[in-house]
Amino acid sequence: MASQTPSSVLTSTRARVLGLCALPLVALFAVAAAVPLPFTLETPGDTADVLGAYKGRRVITVTGAQQRATSGQLRLVTINATPPEQRNSLWDALDAWVDRKQAVVPTDEVYPQSDPKQANKVTQQQMTQSQDSATLAALGYLHLSPDQVKVTIDLGDIGGPSGGQMLALGIVDKLAGDGRGGELTGGKTVAGTGTVSADGRIGEVGGVPLKTQAAARDGATVFLLPRSECTQGKVNTPAGLRLVPVDTLADSIAALQALNSGGAVPHC
């Protein structure tokens, strides 16, 4: 029987030590990977043409003023998020990190209310407030009285405040078009995001990289977004999607008018 050299004995010992050390590390990693983490996974969600219907129901209905026939589309965009009661594993998070169509976000940022029913109630309240603000912003821009012109908005179960800008644009297009006898959209599919205040200011919403993915998937070639979110918008921007930054509803309308007439248009 051949005797082992000192170097071979040392190598064998090292291998055994490394093997013994690796076992608890592997076990620890396996446990960590299975433990639920306080993160929510987000993906591009539905888009809804506010000039048309969503899930079989007309989105915007105006009474007290004549509605125009419209062409083109104004698409509100959404994000899908795993429900607050779902706890995702390390494997889920790692998979999302490398997928441009997913995002990993702390759950308490997406759902400040841990109770799913309360979270849904809050997002619906935000949508109701967004609809009211969009109506006031649009009518204010057109110098129409909310006492004479009534606007009803139906977006089903879509919640949150981020559809305000597109809803306001939809109301303006239905009542006045581009203000020059043409369509506000110019016949194009325009998407966008941003809150809107009653006086027409456009606010941040977050999740822009996922929303641009949803917009491009559903045919948009123009994407309106709050100016302060241009940096987000330029992350993985889909090919063929033009980013147009705005600060106010008047900015949005002016940008669309310029797009239709070949004028200068702001860009990110």
PDB file of C-alpha atoms in Angstrom:
ATOM      1  CA  MET A   1       0.000   0.000   0.000  1.00  0.00           C
ATOM      2  CA  ALA A   2       1.470   3.346  -1.079  1.00  0.00           C
ATOM      3  CA  SER A   3       2.051   5.932   1.589  1.00  0.00           C
ATOM      4  CA  GLN A   4       0.602   9.457   1.244  1.00  0.00           C
ATOM      5  CA  THR A   5       2.931  12.400   0.850  1.00  0.00           C
ATOM      6  CA  PRO A   6       2.602  15.332   3.281  1.00  0.00           C
ATOM      7  CA  SER A   7       1.145  17.499   0.474  1.00  0.00           C
ATOM      8  CA  SER A   8      -1.536  14.957  -0.417  1.00  0.00           C
ATOM      9  CA  VAL A   9      -2.502  14.571   3.232  1.00  0.00           C
ATOM     10  CA  LEU A  10      -2.806  18.378   3.534  1.00  0.00           C
ATOM     11  CA  THR A  11      -4.934  18.593   0.395  1.00  0.00           C
ATOM     12  CA  SER A  12      -7.228  15.835   1.628  1.00  0.00           C
ATOM     13  CA  THR A  13      -7.630  17.511   4.999  1.00  0.00           C
ATOM     14  CA  ARG A  14      -8.455  20.841   3.417  1.00  0.00           C
ATOM     15  CA  ALA A  15     -11.076  19.234   1.221  1.00  0.00           C
ATOM     16  CA  ARG A  16     -12.741  17.589   4.223  1.00  0.00           C
ATOM     17  CA  VAL A  17     -12.727  20.857   6.183  1.00  0.00           C
ATOM     18  CA  LEU A  18     -14.165  22.820   3.269  1.00  0.00           C
ATOM     19  CA  GLY A  19     -16.812  20.174   2.737  1.00  0.00           C
ATOM     20  CA  LEU A  20     -17.825  20.258   6.397  1.00  0.00           C
ATOM     21  CA  CYS A  21     -17.956  24.073   6.380  1.00  0.00           C
ATOM     22  CA  ALA A  22     -19.994  24.149   3.171  1.00  0.00           C
ATOM     23  CA  LEU A  23     -22.749  21.948   4.552  1.00  0.00           C
ATOM     24  CA  PRO A  24     -24.098  24.456   7.104  1.00  0.00           C
ATOM     25  CA  LEU A  25     -23.704  27.294   4.572  1.00  0.00           C
ATOM     26  CA  VAL A  26     -25.747  25.413   2.000  1.00  0.00           C
ATOM     27  CA  ALA A  27     -28.361  24.598   4.629  1.00  0.00           C
ATOM     28  CA  LEU A  28     -28.446  28.231   5.781  1.00  0.00           C
ATOM     29  CA  PHE A  29     -28.866  29.498   2.215  1.00  0.00           C
ATOM     30  CA  ALA A  30     -31.600  26.954   1.548  1.00  0.00           C
ATOM     31  CA  VAL A  31     -33.501  28.107   4.639  1.00  0.00           C
ATOM     32  CA  ALA A  32     -32.992  31.794   3.741  1.00  0.00           C
ATOM     33  CA  ALA A  33     -34.257  31.186   0.219  1.00  0.00           C
ATOM     34  CA  ALA A  34     -37.458  29.640   1.536  1.00  0.00           C
ATOM     35  CA  VAL A  35     -38.175  32.263   4.209  1.00  0.00           C
ATOM     36  CA  PRO A  36     -40.789  34.829   3.085  1.00  0.00           C
ATOM     37  CA  LEU A  37     -39.368  38.341   2.654  1.00  0.00           C
ATOM     38  CA  PRO A  38     -41.200  41.676   3.140  1.00  0.00           C
ATOM     39  CA  PHE A  39     -41.061  42.533  -0.564  1.00  0.00           C
ATOM     40  CA  THR A  40     -43.751  42.915  -3.205  1.00  0.00           C
ATOM     41  CA  LEU A  41     -43.175  41.944  -6.823  1.00  0.00           C
ATOM     42  CA  GLU A  42     -44.554  44.260  -9.514  1.00  0.00           C
ATOM     43  CA  THR A  43     -45.113  43.692 -13.245  1.00  0.00           C
ATOM     44  CA  PRO A  44     -46.657  45.732 -16.098  1.00  0.00           C
ATOM     45  CA  GLY A  45     -50.440  45.774 -15.710  1.00  0.00           C
ATOM     46  CA  ASP A  46     -53.484  46.574 -17.828  1.00  0.00           C
ATOM     47  CA  THR A  47     -53.901  49.724 -19.858  1.00  0.00           C
ATOM     48  CA  ALA A  48     -57.288  51.336 -20.409  1.00  0.00           C
ATOM     49  CA  ASP A  49     -58.257  53.658 -23.256  1.00  0.00           C
ATOM     50  CA  VAL A  50     -60.085  56.437 -21.416  1.00  0.00           C
ATOM     51  CA  LEU A  51     -61.680  57.566 -24.696  1.00  0.00           C
ATOM     52  CA  GLY A  52     -63.342  54.182 -25.086  1.00  0.00           C
ATOM     53  CA  ALA A  53     -64.419  51.340 -22.845  1.00  0.00           C
ATOM     54  CA  TYR A  54     -62.731  49.225 -20.198  1.00  0.00           C
ATOM     55  CA  LYS A  55     -64.035  45.715 -19.575  1.00  0.00           C
ATOM     56  CA  GLY A  56     -67.201  46.495 -21.513  1.00  0.00           C
ATOM     57  CA  ARG A  57     -68.031  49.798 -19.791  1.00  0.00           C
ATOM     58  CA  ARG A  58     -67.565  53.304 -21.173  1.00  0.00           C
ATOM     59  CA  VAL A  59     -64.849  55.009 -19.148  1.00  0.00           C
ATOM     60  CA  ILE A  60     -65.889  58.683 -19.490  1.00  0.00           C
ATOM     61  CA  THR A  61     -69.462  59.892 -19.854  1.00  0.00           C
ATOM     62  CA  VAL A  62     -70.237  63.614 -20.076  1.00  0.00           C
ATOM     63  CA  THR A  63     -73.665  65.197 -19.618  1.00  0.00           C
ATOM     64  CA  GLY A  64     -74.599  68.868 -19.893  1.00  0.00           C
ATOM     65  CA  ALA A  65     -72.353  69.447 -22.902  1.00  0.00           C
ATOM     66  CA  GLN A  66     -72.004  67.952 -26.344  1.00  0.00           C
ATOM     67  CA  GLN A  67     -69.442  65.180 -26.670  1.00  0.00           C
ATOM     68  CA  ARG A  68     -67.174  64.955 -29.699  1.00  0.00           C
ATOM     69  CA  ALA A  69     -66.450  61.803 -31.636  1.00  0.00           C
ATOM     70  CA  THR A  70     -62.798  60.907 -30.966  1.00  0.00           C
ATOM     71  CA  SER A  71     -60.133  58.921 -32.749  1.00  0.00           C
ATOM     72  CA  GLY A  72     -56.854  57.590 -31.457  1.00  0.00           C
ATOM     73  CA  GLN A  73     -56.437  56.425 -27.885  1.00  0.00           C
ATOM     74  CA  LEU A  74     -55.464  57.899 -24.533  1.00  0.00           C
ATOM     75  CA  ARG A  75     -54.254  54.992 -22.420  1.00  0.00           C
ATOM     76  CA  LEU A  76     -54.070  55.018 -18.652  1.00  0.00           C
ATOM     77  CA  VAL A  77     -51.500  52.462 -17.464  1.00  0.00           C
ATOM     78  CA  THR A  78     -51.368  50.280 -14.366  1.00  0.00           C
ATOM     79  CA  ILE A  79     -49.000  48.001 -12.475  1.00  0.00           C
ATOM     80  CA  ASN A  80     -49.780  44.532 -11.157  1.00  0.00           C
ATOM     81  CA  ALA A  81     -48.515  43.855  -7.633  1.00  0.00           C
ATOM     82  CA  THR A  82     -48.512  40.665  -5.614  1.00  0.00           C
ATOM     83  CA  PRO A  83     -51.158  40.968  -2.851  1.00  0.00           C
ATOM     84  CA  PRO A  84     -50.092  42.241   0.587  1.00  0.00           C
ATOM     85  CA  GLU A  85     -50.698  38.877   2.234  1.00  0.00           C
ATOM     86  CA  GLN A  86     -48.309  37.128  -0.167  1.00  0.00           C
ATOM     87  CA  ARG A  87     -44.743  36.817   1.075  1.00  0.00           C
ATOM     88  CA  ASN A  88     -42.181  36.240  -1.646  1.00  0.00           C
ATOM     89  CA  SER A  89     -39.015  34.206  -1.174  1.00  0.00           C
ATOM     90  CA  LEU A  90     -35.396  35.121  -1.860  1.00  0.00           C
ATOM     91  CA  TRP A  91     -35.611  33.069  -5.053  1.00  0.00           C
ATOM     92  CA  ASP A  92     -38.597  35.143  -6.200  1.00  0.00           C
ATOM     93  CA  ALA A  93     -36.747  38.379  -5.461  1.00  0.00           C
ATOM     94  CA  LEU A  94     -33.552  37.282  -7.214  1.00  0.00           C
ATOM     95  CA  ASP A  95     -35.520  36.223 -10.282  1.00  0.00           C
ATOM     96  CA  ALA A  96     -37.274  39.603 -10.385  1.00  0.00           C
ATOM     97  CA  TRP A  97     -34.013  41.542 -10.037  1.00  0.00           C
ATOM     98  CA  VAL A  98     -32.735  40.222 -13.365  1.00  0.00           C
ATOM     99  CA  ASP A  99     -36.055  40.546 -15.221  1.00  0.00           C
ATOM    100  CA  ARG A 100     -36.638  43.964 -16.800  1.00  0.00           C
ATOM    101  CA  LYS A 101     -40.375  43.350 -16.644  1.00  0.00           C
ATOM    102  CA  GLN A 102     -40.419  42.904 -12.872  1.00  0.00           C
ATOM    103  CA  ALA A 103     -39.560  45.093  -9.900  1.00  0.00           C
ATOM    104  CA  VAL A 104     -38.930  44.311  -6.240  1.00  0.00           C
ATOM    105  CA  VAL A 105     -40.401  46.893  -3.862  1.00  0.00           C
ATOM    106  CA  PRO A 106     -40.709  46.931  -0.044  1.00  0.00           C
ATOM    107  CA  THR A 107     -44.228  45.790   0.787  1.00  0.00           C
ATOM    108  CA  ASP A 108     -44.863  48.656   3.202  1.00  0.00           C
ATOM    109  CA  GLU A 109     -44.234  51.137   0.361  1.00  0.00           C
ATOM    110  CA  VAL A 110     -46.842  49.488  -1.847  1.00  0.00           C
ATOM    111  CA  TYR A 111     -49.285  48.632   0.927  1.00  0.00           C
ATOM    112  CA  PRO A 112     -48.963  50.948   3.936  1.00  0.00           C
ATOM    113  CA  GLN A 113     -52.014  49.072   5.253  1.00  0.00           C
ATOM    114  CA  SER A 114     -51.162  45.423   5.920  1.00  0.00           C
ATOM    115  CA  ASP A 115     -54.839  44.399   5.863  1.00  0.00           C
ATOM    116  CA  PRO A 116     -55.732  43.470   2.230  1.00  0.00           C
ATOM    117  CA  LYS A 117     -59.306  44.767   2.560  1.00  0.00           C
ATOM    118  CA  GLN A 118     -58.122  48.077   3.974  1.00  0.00           C
ATOM    119  CA  ALA A 119     -55.446  48.350   1.269  1.00  0.00           C
ATOM    120  CA  ASN A 120     -58.069  47.871  -1.450  1.00  0.00           C
ATOM    121  CA  LYS A 121     -60.358  50.409   0.209  1.00  0.00           C
ATOM    122  CA  VAL A 122     -57.578  52.993   0.245  1.00  0.00           C
ATOM    123  CA  THR A 123     -56.683  52.498  -3.439  1.00  0.00           C
ATOM    124  CA  GLN A 124     -60.329  52.869  -4.421  1.00  0.00           C
ATOM    125  CA  GLN A 125     -60.585  56.062  -2.377  1.00  0.00           C
ATOM    126  CA  GLN A 126     -57.476  57.341  -4.174  1.00  0.00           C
ATOM    127  CA  MET A 127     -59.068  56.590  -7.532  1.00  0.00           C
ATOM    128  CA  THR A 128     -62.271  58.415  -6.584  1.00  0.00           C
ATOM    129  CA  GLN A 129     -60.278  61.464  -5.532  1.00  0.00           C
ATOM    130  CA  SER A 130     -58.234  61.220  -8.745  1.00  0.00           C
ATOM    131  CA  GLN A 131     -61.404  61.180 -10.846  1.00  0.00           C
ATOM    132  CA  ASP A 132     -62.776  64.231  -9.041  1.00  0.00           C
ATOM    133  CA  SER A 133     -59.492  66.129  -9.476  1.00  0.00           C
ATOM    134  CA  ALA A 134     -59.275  65.153 -13.156  1.00  0.00           C
ATOM    135  CA  THR A 135     -62.802  66.448 -13.760  1.00  0.00           C
ATOM    136  CA  LEU A 136     -62.104  69.770 -12.034  1.00  0.00           C
ATOM    137  CA  ALA A 137     -58.756  70.175 -13.819  1.00  0.00           C
ATOM    138  CA  ALA A 138     -60.253  69.466 -17.255  1.00  0.00           C
ATOM    139  CA  LEU A 139     -63.310  71.681 -16.797  1.00  0.00           C
ATOM    140  CA  GLY A 140     -61.133  74.422 -15.325  1.00  0.00           C
ATOM    141  CA  TYR A 141     -58.838  74.297 -18.363  1.00  0.00           C
ATOM    142  CA  LEU A 142     -61.882  74.584 -20.647  1.00  0.00           C
ATOM    143  CA  HIS A 143     -63.484  77.321 -18.498  1.00  0.00           C
ATOM    144  CA  LEU A 144     -66.595  75.212 -17.956  1.00  0.00           C
ATOM    145  CA  SER A 145     -68.592  75.062 -14.750  1.00  0.00           C
ATOM    146  CA  PRO A 146     -68.847  71.739 -12.876  1.00  0.00           C
ATOM    147  CA  ASP A 147     -72.349  72.869 -11.903  1.00  0.00           C
ATOM    148  CA  GLN A 148     -73.419  72.635 -15.553  1.00  0.00           C
ATOM    149  CA  VAL A 149     -71.220  69.879 -16.953  1.00  0.00           C
ATOM    150  CA  LYS A 150     -71.239  66.494 -15.213  1.00  0.00           C
ATOM    151  CA  VAL A 151     -68.612  63.833 -15.763  1.00  0.00           C
ATOM    152  CA  THR A 152     -68.952  60.186 -14.762  1.00  0.00           C
ATOM    153  CA  ILE A 153     -65.927  57.893 -14.809  1.00  0.00           C
ATOM    154  CA  ASP A 154     -65.991  54.088 -14.614  1.00  0.00           C
ATOM    155  CA  LEU A 155     -62.730  52.170 -14.426  1.00  0.00           C
ATOM    156  CA  GLY A 156     -64.033  49.097 -12.647  1.00  0.00           C
ATOM    157  CA  ASP A 157     -61.592  47.767 -10.066  1.00  0.00           C
ATOM    158  CA  ILE A 158     -58.611  49.930 -11.085  1.00  0.00           C
ATOM    159  CA  GLY A 159     -57.437  51.827  -8.021  1.00  0.00           C
ATOM    160  CA  GLY A 160     -54.836  54.400  -7.051  1.00  0.00           C
ATOM    161  CA  PRO A 161     -54.216  58.025  -8.033  1.00  0.00           C
ATOM    162  CA  SER A 162     -51.903  57.645 -11.037  1.00  0.00           C
ATOM    163  CA  GLY A 163     -54.541  57.843 -13.789  1.00  0.00           C
ATOM    164  CA  GLY A 164     -55.425  61.463 -13.136  1.00  0.00           C
ATOM    165  CA  GLN A 165     -53.512  63.025 -16.022  1.00  0.00           C
ATOM    166  CA  MET A 166     -54.934  60.694 -18.661  1.00  0.00           C
ATOM    167  CA  LEU A 167     -58.486  61.026 -17.347  1.00  0.00           C
ATOM    168  CA  ALA A 168     -58.236  64.822 -17.508  1.00  0.00           C
ATOM    169  CA  LEU A 169     -56.921  64.636 -21.076  1.00  0.00           C
ATOM    170  CA  GLY A 170     -59.756  62.285 -21.993  1.00  0.00           C
ATOM    171  CA  ILE A 171     -62.357  64.749 -20.720  1.00  0.00           C
ATOM    172  CA  VAL A 172     -60.720  67.609 -22.638  1.00  0.00           C
ATOM    173  CA  ASP A 173     -60.580  65.552 -25.837  1.00  0.00           C
ATOM    174  CA  LYS A 174     -64.234  64.547 -25.588  1.00  0.00           C
ATOM    175  CA  LEU A 175     -65.338  68.154 -25.073  1.00  0.00           C
ATOM    176  CA  ALA A 176     -62.908  70.216 -27.147  1.00  0.00           C
ATOM    177  CA  GLY A 177     -60.391  68.045 -28.982  1.00  0.00           C
ATOM    178  CA  ASP A 178     -57.142  69.909 -29.564  1.00  0.00           C
ATOM    179  CA  GLY A 179     -58.959  73.230 -29.460  1.00  0.00           C
ATOM    180  CA  ARG A 180     -58.245  73.746 -33.161  1.00  0.00           C
ATOM    181  CA  GLY A 181     -60.897  71.538 -34.680  1.00  0.00           C
ATOM    182  CA  GLY A 182     -58.796  68.371 -34.548  1.00  0.00           C
ATOM    183  CA  GLU A 183     -58.225  65.381 -32.307  1.00  0.00           C
ATOM    184  CA  LEU A 184     -56.076  65.781 -29.207  1.00  0.00           C
ATOM    185  CA  THR A 185     -54.394  62.469 -29.974  1.00  0.00           C
ATOM    186  CA  GLY A 186     -53.882  63.198 -33.662  1.00  0.00           C
ATOM    187  CA  GLY A 187     -55.149  59.657 -34.240  1.00  0.00           C
ATOM    188  CA  LYS A 188     -52.195  58.171 -32.341  1.00  0.00           C
ATOM    189  CA  THR A 189     -52.130  55.887 -29.325  1.00  0.00           C
ATOM    190  CA  VAL A 190     -50.874  58.022 -26.447  1.00  0.00           C
ATOM    191  CA  ALA A 191     -50.251  56.630 -22.967  1.00  0.00           C
ATOM    192  CA  GLY A 192     -49.167  58.291 -19.772  1.00  0.00           C
ATOM    193  CA  THR A 193     -49.123  58.453 -16.031  1.00  0.00           C
ATOM    194  CA  GLY A 194     -49.209  61.063 -13.292  1.00  0.00           C
ATOM    195  CA  THR A 195     -51.560  62.399 -10.670  1.00  0.00           C
ATOM    196  CA  VAL A 196     -53.430  65.612 -11.379  1.00  0.00           C
ATOM    197  CA  SER A 197     -54.575  68.242  -8.907  1.00  0.00           C
ATOM    198  CA  ALA A 198     -57.753  70.252  -9.308  1.00  0.00           C
ATOM    199  CA  ASP A 199     -55.682  73.191 -10.592  1.00  0.00           C
ATOM    200  CA  GLY A 200     -53.958  71.026 -13.212  1.00  0.00           C
ATOM    201  CA  ARG A 201     -50.571  70.243 -11.669  1.00  0.00           C
ATOM    202  CA  ILE A 202     -49.140  66.826 -12.666  1.00  0.00           C
ATOM    203  CA  GLY A 203     -47.533  64.829  -9.837  1.00  0.00           C
ATOM    204  CA  GLU A 204     -45.203  61.856  -9.421  1.00  0.00           C
ATOM    205  CA  VAL A 205     -46.503  58.304  -9.188  1.00  0.00           C
ATOM    206  CA  GLY A 206     -43.573  55.850  -9.381  1.00  0.00           C
ATOM    207  CA  GLY A 207     -43.243  52.579 -11.264  1.00  0.00           C
ATOM    208  CA  VAL A 208     -42.601  54.354 -14.573  1.00  0.00           C
ATOM    209  CA  PRO A 209     -40.271  51.688 -16.102  1.00  0.00           C
ATOM    210  CA  LEU A 210     -43.001  49.058 -15.759  1.00  0.00           C
ATOM    211  CA  LYS A 211     -45.658  51.433 -17.072  1.00  0.00           C
ATOM    212  CA  THR A 212     -43.689  52.226 -20.221  1.00  0.00           C
ATOM    213  CA  GLN A 213     -43.469  48.469 -20.848  1.00  0.00           C
ATOM    214  CA  ALA A 214     -47.260  48.167 -20.557  1.00  0.00           C
ATOM    215  CA  ALA A 215     -47.794  51.206 -22.793  1.00  0.00           C
ATOM    216  CA  ALA A 216     -45.551  49.928 -25.587  1.00  0.00           C
ATOM    217  CA  ARG A 217     -47.067  46.446 -25.354  1.00  0.00           C
ATOM    218  CA  ASP A 218     -50.506  47.938 -26.025  1.00  0.00           C
ATOM    219  CA  GLY A 219     -49.456  50.039 -28.990  1.00  0.00           C
ATOM    220  CA  ALA A 220     -48.523  53.441 -27.550  1.00  0.00           C
ATOM    221  CA  THR A 221     -45.905  55.516 -29.369  1.00  0.00           C
ATOM    222  CA  VAL A 222     -46.032  58.514 -27.007  1.00  0.00           C
ATOM    223  CA  PHE A 223     -45.764  58.442 -23.222  1.00  0.00           C
ATOM    224  CA  LEU A 224     -46.598  61.484 -21.063  1.00  0.00           C
ATOM    225  CA  LEU A 225     -44.992  61.529 -17.616  1.00  0.00           C
ATOM    226  CA  PRO A 226     -44.192  63.965 -14.794  1.00  0.00           C
ATOM    227  CA  ARG A 227     -40.995  65.861 -15.636  1.00  0.00           C
ATOM    228  CA  SER A 228     -39.458  64.852 -12.305  1.00  0.00           C
ATOM    229  CA  GLU A 229     -39.671  61.186 -13.344  1.00  0.00           C
ATOM    230  CA  CYS A 230     -37.702  61.460 -16.589  1.00  0.00           C
ATOM    231  CA  THR A 231     -34.785  59.543 -15.079  1.00  0.00           C
ATOM    232  CA  GLN A 232     -37.101  56.650 -14.231  1.00  0.00           C
ATOM    233  CA  GLY A 233     -38.682  56.821 -17.665  1.00  0.00           C
ATOM    234  CA  LYS A 234     -35.329  56.318 -19.378  1.00  0.00           C
ATOM    235  CA  VAL A 235     -34.756  52.984 -17.611  1.00  0.00           C
ATOM    236  CA  ASN A 236     -35.346  50.205 -20.177  1.00  0.00           C
ATOM    237  CA  THR A 237     -37.447  52.492 -22.378  1.00  0.00           C
ATOM    238  CA  PRO A 238     -39.102  50.342 -25.060  1.00  0.00           C
ATOM    239  CA  ALA A 239     -37.984  51.031 -28.614  1.00  0.00           C
ATOM    240  CA  GLY A 240     -40.319  53.389 -30.490  1.00  0.00           C
ATOM    241  CA  LEU A 241     -41.819  54.961 -27.359  1.00  0.00           C
ATOM    242  CA  ARG A 242     -41.360  58.749 -27.151  1.00  0.00           C
ATOM    243  CA  LEU A 243     -41.126  60.142 -23.601  1.00  0.00           C
ATOM    244  CA  VAL A 244     -42.744  63.569 -23.150  1.00  0.00           C
ATOM    245  CA  PRO A 245     -42.237  65.273 -19.759  1.00  0.00           C
ATOM    246  CA  VAL A 246     -44.870  67.671 -18.404  1.00  0.00           C
ATOM    247  CA  ASP A 247     -45.578  69.718 -15.291  1.00  0.00           C
ATOM    248  CA  THR A 248     -49.214  70.678 -15.850  1.00  0.00           C
ATOM    249  CA  LEU A 249     -52.289  69.628 -17.784  1.00  0.00           C
ATOM    250  CA  ALA A 250     -51.763  72.660 -20.028  1.00  0.00           C
ATOM    251  CA  ASP A 251     -48.239  71.331 -20.774  1.00  0.00           C
ATOM    252  CA  SER A 252     -49.687  67.959 -21.777  1.00  0.00           C
ATOM    253  CA  ILE A 253     -52.213  69.523 -24.135  1.00  0.00           C
ATOM    254  CA  ALA A 254     -49.590  71.851 -25.645  1.00  0.00           C
ATOM    255  CA  ALA A 255     -47.225  68.897 -26.192  1.00  0.00           C
ATOM    256  CA  LEU A 256     -49.916  66.886 -27.980  1.00  0.00           C
ATOM    257  CA  GLN A 257     -50.822  69.911 -30.119  1.00  0.00           C
ATOM    258  CA  ALA A 258     -47.153  70.270 -31.064  1.00  0.00           C
ATOM    259  CA  LEU A 259     -46.874  66.595 -31.909  1.00  0.00           C
ATOM    260  CA  ASN A 260     -49.825  66.937 -34.262  1.00  0.00           C
ATOM    261  CA  SER A 261     -48.550  70.097 -35.936  1.00  0.00           C
ATOM    262  CA  GLY A 262     -44.876  69.202 -36.139  1.00  0.00           C
ATOM    263  CA  GLY A 263     -43.826  71.758 -33.525  1.00  0.00           C
ATOM    264  CA  ALA A 264     -41.156  71.470 -30.839  1.00  0.00           C
ATOM    265  CA  VAL A 265     -41.971  68.844 -28.221  1.00  0.00           C
ATOM    266  CA  PRO A 266     -40.201  68.469 -24.862  1.00  0.00           C
ATOM    267  CA  HIS A 267     -38.332  65.231 -24.289  1.00  0.00           C
ATOM    268  CA  CYS A 268     -36.568  63.407 -21.476  1.00  0.00           C
TER     269      CYS A 268
END
